[in-house]
Coordinates of C-alpha atoms and ligand atoms in Angstrom, one line a residue:
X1 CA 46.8 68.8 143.7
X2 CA 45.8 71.2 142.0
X3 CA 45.2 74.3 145.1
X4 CA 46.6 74.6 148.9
X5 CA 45.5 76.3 151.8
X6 CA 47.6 77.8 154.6
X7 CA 46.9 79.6 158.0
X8 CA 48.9 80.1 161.1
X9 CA 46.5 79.2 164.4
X10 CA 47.1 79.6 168.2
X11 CA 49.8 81.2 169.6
X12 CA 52.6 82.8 167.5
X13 CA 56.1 81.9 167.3
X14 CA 59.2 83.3 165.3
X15 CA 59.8 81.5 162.0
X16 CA 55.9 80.9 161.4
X17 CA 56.7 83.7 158.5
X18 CA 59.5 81.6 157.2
X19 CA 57.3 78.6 157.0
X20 CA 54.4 80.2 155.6
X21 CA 57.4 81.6 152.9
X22 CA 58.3 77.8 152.3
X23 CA 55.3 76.5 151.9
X24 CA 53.7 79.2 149.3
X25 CA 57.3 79.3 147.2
X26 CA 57.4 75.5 147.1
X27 CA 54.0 75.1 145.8
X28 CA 54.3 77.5 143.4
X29 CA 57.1 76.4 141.7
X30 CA 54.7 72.9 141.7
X31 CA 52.5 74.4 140.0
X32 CA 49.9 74.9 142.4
X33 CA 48.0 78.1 143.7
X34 CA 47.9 78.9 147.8
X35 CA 45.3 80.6 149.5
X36 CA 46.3 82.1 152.4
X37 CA 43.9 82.0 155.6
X38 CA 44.1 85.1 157.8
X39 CA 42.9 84.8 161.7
X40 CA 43.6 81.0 161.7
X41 CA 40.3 78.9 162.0
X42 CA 38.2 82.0 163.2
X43 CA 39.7 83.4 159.5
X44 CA 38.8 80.3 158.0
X45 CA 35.3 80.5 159.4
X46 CA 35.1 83.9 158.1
X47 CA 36.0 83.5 154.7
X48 CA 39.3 86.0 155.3
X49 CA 41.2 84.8 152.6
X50 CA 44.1 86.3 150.3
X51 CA 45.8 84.7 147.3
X52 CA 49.6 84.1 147.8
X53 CA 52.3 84.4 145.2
X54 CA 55.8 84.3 145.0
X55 CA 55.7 87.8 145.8
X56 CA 53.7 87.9 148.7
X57 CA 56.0 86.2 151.3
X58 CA 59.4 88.1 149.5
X59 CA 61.2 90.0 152.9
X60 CA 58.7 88.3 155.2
X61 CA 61.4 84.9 156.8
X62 CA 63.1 87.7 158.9
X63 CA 60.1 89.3 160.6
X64 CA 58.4 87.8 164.5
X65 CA 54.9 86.8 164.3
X66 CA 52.6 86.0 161.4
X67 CA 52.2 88.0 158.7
X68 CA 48.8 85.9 158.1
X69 CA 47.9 86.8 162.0
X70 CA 46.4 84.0 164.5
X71 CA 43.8 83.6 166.8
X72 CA 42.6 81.1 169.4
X73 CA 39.2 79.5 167.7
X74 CA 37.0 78.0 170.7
X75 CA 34.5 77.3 168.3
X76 CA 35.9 74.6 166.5
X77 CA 36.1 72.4 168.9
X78 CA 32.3 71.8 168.0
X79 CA 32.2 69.3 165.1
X80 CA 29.6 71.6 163.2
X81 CA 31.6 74.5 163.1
X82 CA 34.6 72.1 161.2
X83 CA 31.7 70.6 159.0
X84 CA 31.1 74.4 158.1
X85 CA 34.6 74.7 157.3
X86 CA 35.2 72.0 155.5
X87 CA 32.4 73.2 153.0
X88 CA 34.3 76.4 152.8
X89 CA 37.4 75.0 151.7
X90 CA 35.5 73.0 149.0
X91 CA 34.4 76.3 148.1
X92 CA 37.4 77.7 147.0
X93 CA 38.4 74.6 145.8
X94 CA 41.1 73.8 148.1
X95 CA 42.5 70.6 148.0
X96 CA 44.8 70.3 151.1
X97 CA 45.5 72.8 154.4
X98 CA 48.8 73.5 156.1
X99 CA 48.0 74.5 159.7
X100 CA 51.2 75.9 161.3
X101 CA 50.5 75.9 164.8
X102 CA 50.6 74.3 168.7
X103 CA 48.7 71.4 170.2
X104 CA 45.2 72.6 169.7
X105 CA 45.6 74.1 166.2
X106 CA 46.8 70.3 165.4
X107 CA 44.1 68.7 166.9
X108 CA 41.9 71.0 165.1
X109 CA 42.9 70.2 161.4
X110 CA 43.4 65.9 162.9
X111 CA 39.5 66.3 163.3
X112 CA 39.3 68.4 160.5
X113 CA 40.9 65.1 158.3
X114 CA 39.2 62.6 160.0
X115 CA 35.9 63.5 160.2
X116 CA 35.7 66.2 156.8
X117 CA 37.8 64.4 154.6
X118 CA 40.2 67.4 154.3
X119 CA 43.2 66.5 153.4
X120 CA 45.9 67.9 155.9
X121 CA 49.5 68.6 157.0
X122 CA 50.3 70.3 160.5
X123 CA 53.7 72.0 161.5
X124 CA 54.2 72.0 165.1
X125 CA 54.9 76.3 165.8
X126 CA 54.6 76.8 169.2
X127 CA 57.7 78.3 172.3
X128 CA 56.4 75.8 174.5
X129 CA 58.4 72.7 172.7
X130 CA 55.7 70.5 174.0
X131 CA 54.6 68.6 170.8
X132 CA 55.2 64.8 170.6
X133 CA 57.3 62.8 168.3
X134 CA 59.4 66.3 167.1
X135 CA 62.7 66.8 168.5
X136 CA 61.8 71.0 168.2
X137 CA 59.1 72.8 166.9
X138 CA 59.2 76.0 165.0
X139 CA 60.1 79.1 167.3
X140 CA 61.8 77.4 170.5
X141 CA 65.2 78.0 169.5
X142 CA 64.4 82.0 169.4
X143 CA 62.3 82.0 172.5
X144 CA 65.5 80.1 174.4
X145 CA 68.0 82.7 173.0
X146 CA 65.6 86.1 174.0
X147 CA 65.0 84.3 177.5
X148 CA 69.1 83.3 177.8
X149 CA 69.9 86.9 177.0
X150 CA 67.2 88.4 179.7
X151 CA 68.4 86.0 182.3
X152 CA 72.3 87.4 181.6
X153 CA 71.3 90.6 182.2
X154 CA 69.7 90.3 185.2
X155 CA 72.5 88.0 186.4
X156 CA 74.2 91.6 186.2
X157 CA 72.0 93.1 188.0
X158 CA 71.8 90.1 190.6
X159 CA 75.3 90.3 191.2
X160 CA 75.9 94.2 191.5
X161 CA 72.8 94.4 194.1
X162 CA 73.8 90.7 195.8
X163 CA 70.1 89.9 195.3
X164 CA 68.2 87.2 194.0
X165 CA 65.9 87.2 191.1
X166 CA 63.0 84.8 190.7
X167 CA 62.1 84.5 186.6
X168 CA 58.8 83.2 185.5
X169 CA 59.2 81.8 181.8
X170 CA 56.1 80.2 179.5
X171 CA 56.1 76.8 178.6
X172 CA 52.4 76.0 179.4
X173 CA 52.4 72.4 181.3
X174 CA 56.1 71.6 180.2
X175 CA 59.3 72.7 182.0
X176 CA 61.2 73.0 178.9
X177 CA 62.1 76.5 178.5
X178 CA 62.7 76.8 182.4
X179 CA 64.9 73.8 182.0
X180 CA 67.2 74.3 178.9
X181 CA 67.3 78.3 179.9
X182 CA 68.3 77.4 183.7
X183 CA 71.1 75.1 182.2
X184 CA 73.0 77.0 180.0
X185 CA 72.6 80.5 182.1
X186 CA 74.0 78.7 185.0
X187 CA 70.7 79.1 187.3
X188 CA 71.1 77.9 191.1
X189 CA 67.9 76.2 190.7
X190 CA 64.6 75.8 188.1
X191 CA 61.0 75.1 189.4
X192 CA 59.3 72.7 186.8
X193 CA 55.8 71.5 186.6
X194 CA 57.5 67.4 186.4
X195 CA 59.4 67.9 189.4
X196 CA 57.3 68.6 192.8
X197 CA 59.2 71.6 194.3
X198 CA 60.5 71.2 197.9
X199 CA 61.1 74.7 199.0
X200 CA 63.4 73.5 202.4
X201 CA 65.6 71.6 200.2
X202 CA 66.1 74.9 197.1
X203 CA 66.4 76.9 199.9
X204 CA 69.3 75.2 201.8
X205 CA 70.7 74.8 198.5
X206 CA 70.5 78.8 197.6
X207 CA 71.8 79.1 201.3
X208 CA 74.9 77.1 200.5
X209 CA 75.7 78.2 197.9
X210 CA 75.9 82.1 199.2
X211 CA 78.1 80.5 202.2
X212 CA 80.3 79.5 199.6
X213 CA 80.6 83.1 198.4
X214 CA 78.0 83.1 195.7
X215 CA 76.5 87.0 195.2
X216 CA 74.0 86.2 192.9
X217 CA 70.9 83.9 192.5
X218 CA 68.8 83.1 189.4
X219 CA 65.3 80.7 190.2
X220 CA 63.7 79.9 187.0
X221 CA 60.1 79.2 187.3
X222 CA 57.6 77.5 184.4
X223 CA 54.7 78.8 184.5
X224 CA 52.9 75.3 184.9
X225 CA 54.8 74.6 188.5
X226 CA 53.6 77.9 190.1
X227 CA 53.8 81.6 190.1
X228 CA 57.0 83.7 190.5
X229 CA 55.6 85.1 193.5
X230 CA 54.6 82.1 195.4
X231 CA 58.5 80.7 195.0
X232 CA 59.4 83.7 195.9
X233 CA 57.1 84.1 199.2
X234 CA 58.5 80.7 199.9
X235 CA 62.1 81.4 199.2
X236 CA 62.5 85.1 200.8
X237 CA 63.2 84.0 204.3
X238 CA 64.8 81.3 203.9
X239 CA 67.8 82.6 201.3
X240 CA 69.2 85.8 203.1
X241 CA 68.9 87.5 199.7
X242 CA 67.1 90.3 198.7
X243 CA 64.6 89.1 196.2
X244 CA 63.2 90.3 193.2
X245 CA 60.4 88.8 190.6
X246 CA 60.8 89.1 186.9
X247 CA 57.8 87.7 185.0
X248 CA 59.1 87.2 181.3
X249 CA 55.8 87.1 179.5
X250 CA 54.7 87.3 176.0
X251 CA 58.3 89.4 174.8
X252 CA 59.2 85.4 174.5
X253 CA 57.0 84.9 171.7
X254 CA 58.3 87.7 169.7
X255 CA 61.4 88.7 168.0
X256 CA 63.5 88.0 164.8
X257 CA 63.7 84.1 164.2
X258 CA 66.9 82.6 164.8
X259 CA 69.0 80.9 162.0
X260 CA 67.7 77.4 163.5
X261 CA 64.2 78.6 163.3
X262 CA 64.4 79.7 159.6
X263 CA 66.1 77.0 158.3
X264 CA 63.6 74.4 160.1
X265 CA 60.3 76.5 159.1
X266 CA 61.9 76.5 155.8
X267 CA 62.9 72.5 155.8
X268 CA 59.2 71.9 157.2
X269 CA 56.9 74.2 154.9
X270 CA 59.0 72.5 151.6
X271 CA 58.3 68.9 153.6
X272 CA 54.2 69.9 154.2
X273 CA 54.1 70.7 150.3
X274 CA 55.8 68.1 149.3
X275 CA 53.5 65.3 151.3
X276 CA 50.1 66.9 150.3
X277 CA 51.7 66.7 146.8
X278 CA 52.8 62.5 147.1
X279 CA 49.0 62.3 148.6
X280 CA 50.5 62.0 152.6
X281 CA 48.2 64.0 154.8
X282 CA 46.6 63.4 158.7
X283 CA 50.4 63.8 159.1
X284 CA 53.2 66.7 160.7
X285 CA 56.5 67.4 159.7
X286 CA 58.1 65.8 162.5
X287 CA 61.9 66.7 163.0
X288 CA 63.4 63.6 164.1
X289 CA 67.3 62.8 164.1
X290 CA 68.0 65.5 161.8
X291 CA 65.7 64.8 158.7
X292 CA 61.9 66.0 158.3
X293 CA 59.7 63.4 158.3
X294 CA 55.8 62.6 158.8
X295 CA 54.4 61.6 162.2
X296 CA 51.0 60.7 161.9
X297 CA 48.6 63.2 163.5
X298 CA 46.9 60.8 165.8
X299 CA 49.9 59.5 167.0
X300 CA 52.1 63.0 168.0
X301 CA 48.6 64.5 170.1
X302 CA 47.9 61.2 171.9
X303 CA 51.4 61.6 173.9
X304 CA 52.3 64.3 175.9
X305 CA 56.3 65.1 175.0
X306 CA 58.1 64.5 177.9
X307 CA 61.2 66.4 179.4
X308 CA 64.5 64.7 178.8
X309 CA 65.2 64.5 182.3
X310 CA 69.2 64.4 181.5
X311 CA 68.7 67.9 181.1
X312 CA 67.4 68.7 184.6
X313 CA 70.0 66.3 186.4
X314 CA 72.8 68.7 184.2
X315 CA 71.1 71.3 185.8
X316 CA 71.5 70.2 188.9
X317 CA 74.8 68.7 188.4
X318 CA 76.4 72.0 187.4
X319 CA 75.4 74.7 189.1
Ligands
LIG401 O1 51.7 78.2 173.8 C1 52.4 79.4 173.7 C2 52.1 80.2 175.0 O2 52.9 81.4 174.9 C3 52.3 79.6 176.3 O3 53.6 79.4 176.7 C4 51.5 80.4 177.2 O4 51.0 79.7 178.3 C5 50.3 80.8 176.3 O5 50.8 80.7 175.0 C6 49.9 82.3 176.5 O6 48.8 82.4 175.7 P1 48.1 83.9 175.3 O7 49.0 84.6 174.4 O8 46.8 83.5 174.7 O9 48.0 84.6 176.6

């Protein structure tokens, strides 16, 4: 393979600039050239390319976002507009695409395989942890640690006003981040989109719990259950706390990768190289007991990931 193509699609993530580092300096030093797709498929579309060398991604693996930028594409969910693209890349001669991305930038480049011909290699980037057969996907660990250290400092403020704060996290349809953030912050409860909420039951909980002394109180809500505000309508009488609402919003998306997210964008871009080079594409590098391997593409977006539900019994259990 003589030429590569790679473009970040969909929602950012921290350590999409380490991947996109990975994957240009490993196929250079095979020989090959990269084009780099700005925009994501709506770049693609548009012809926004820019020639990537060794250079071009020095002193990028530290910075938040996407130094090739993203966008959401509606269009190509139209099998014309990926027939168009398709004859773009052929164009420019490109023999193989990396799309670093979520769900729908994955389905994009499964159809853009199967029905083009284009041979491609996905790498899940996405906060919301949501992607099948991949322990983690690029950019969860840094979202978990800025949403750990928000929740600890309103746990400050919790406990000096003897209040409780309702915090709404992302995570699309999955409870992940509520989960995993609501365990290790010591939350009294989390509000998940795969558990039905019973407000009577959190509340008497929350009511406990200040009998026993308690001062504070930290809800964590995923924003596929409901809205901070309806828990906290339900809650407010019931809990004998003042309440406040702390929506977290996009400041989770941003932010200087963690070492776990550089190292796995790094291991993943080498990997997406590496299997357009051996000929394997309609695949993703797919983190599974600690080594990078390929899932194929039809197989990781026909299941939904589920939650470990271990994690929310710990919850439960500890706090
Ligand atoms: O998929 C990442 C994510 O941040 C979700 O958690 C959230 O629901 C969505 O993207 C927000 O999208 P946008 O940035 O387009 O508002």
């Amino acid at each position: 393979m003589k030429k590569i193509a790679v473009m970040t699609s969909g929602g950012d993530a921290p350590g999409m600039n380490a991947a996109i580092r990975a994957v240009v300096r490993y196929a250079v030093n095979n020989d090959m050239k990269v084009l780099g797709i700005r925009r994501g498929y709506a770049g693609l579309l548009d012809e926004d390319f820019i020639e990537m060398d060794f250079a071009s991604v020095g002193g990028i693996m530290e910075k938040g976002g996407t130094i090739l930028r993203s966008s959401r594409c509606p269009e190509f969910v139209r099998k014309e507009t990926r027939a168009e693209a398709a004859k773009i890349l052929v164009k420019h001669g490109v023999e193989g695409l990396v799309v670093i991305g979520g769900e729908g930038s994955l389905h994009g480049a499964m159809f853009l395989e199967e029905e083009q011909k284009v041979p491609v290699v996905g790498i899940p980037g996405t906060i919301d942890n949501d992607i099948a057969l991949t322990d983690m996907s690029i950019g969860v660990d840094t979202c978990l640690n800025t949403v750990v250290d928000a929740i600890q400092k309103l746990k400050d403020t919790a406990s000096s006003h003897e209040r409780a704060f309702i915090v709404e996290v992302m995570g699309r349809s999955s409870g992940y981040i509520a989960t995993v953030s609501g365990l290790v912050t010591g939350a009294e409860a989390i509000v998940i989109p795969e558990i039905p909420v019973n407000y009577e039951a959190l509340g008497n909980k929350i009511l406990r719990e200040r009998e026993r002394g308690k001062i504070n109180c930290i809800v964590v809500v995923a924003e596929g259950a409901a809205s901070a505000y309806t828990v906290a309508r339900h809650l407010e009488h019931r809990i004998g706390y003042e309440t406040r609402i702390t929506i977290l919003g996009h400041i989770q998306r941003g932010g200087s990768p963690t070492a776990f997210d550089r190292l796995l964008a790094s291991r993943m871009g080498v990997a997406a190289v590496e299997f357009l080079k051996r000929g394997t594409s309609y695949v993703m590098t797919s983190l599974q007991g600690g080594k990078i391997v390929p899932a194929k593409l039809d197989e990781v977006l026909k299941q939904k990931k589920s939650l470990n539900m271990e994690l929310v019994e710990l919850t439960s259990l500890l706090s």
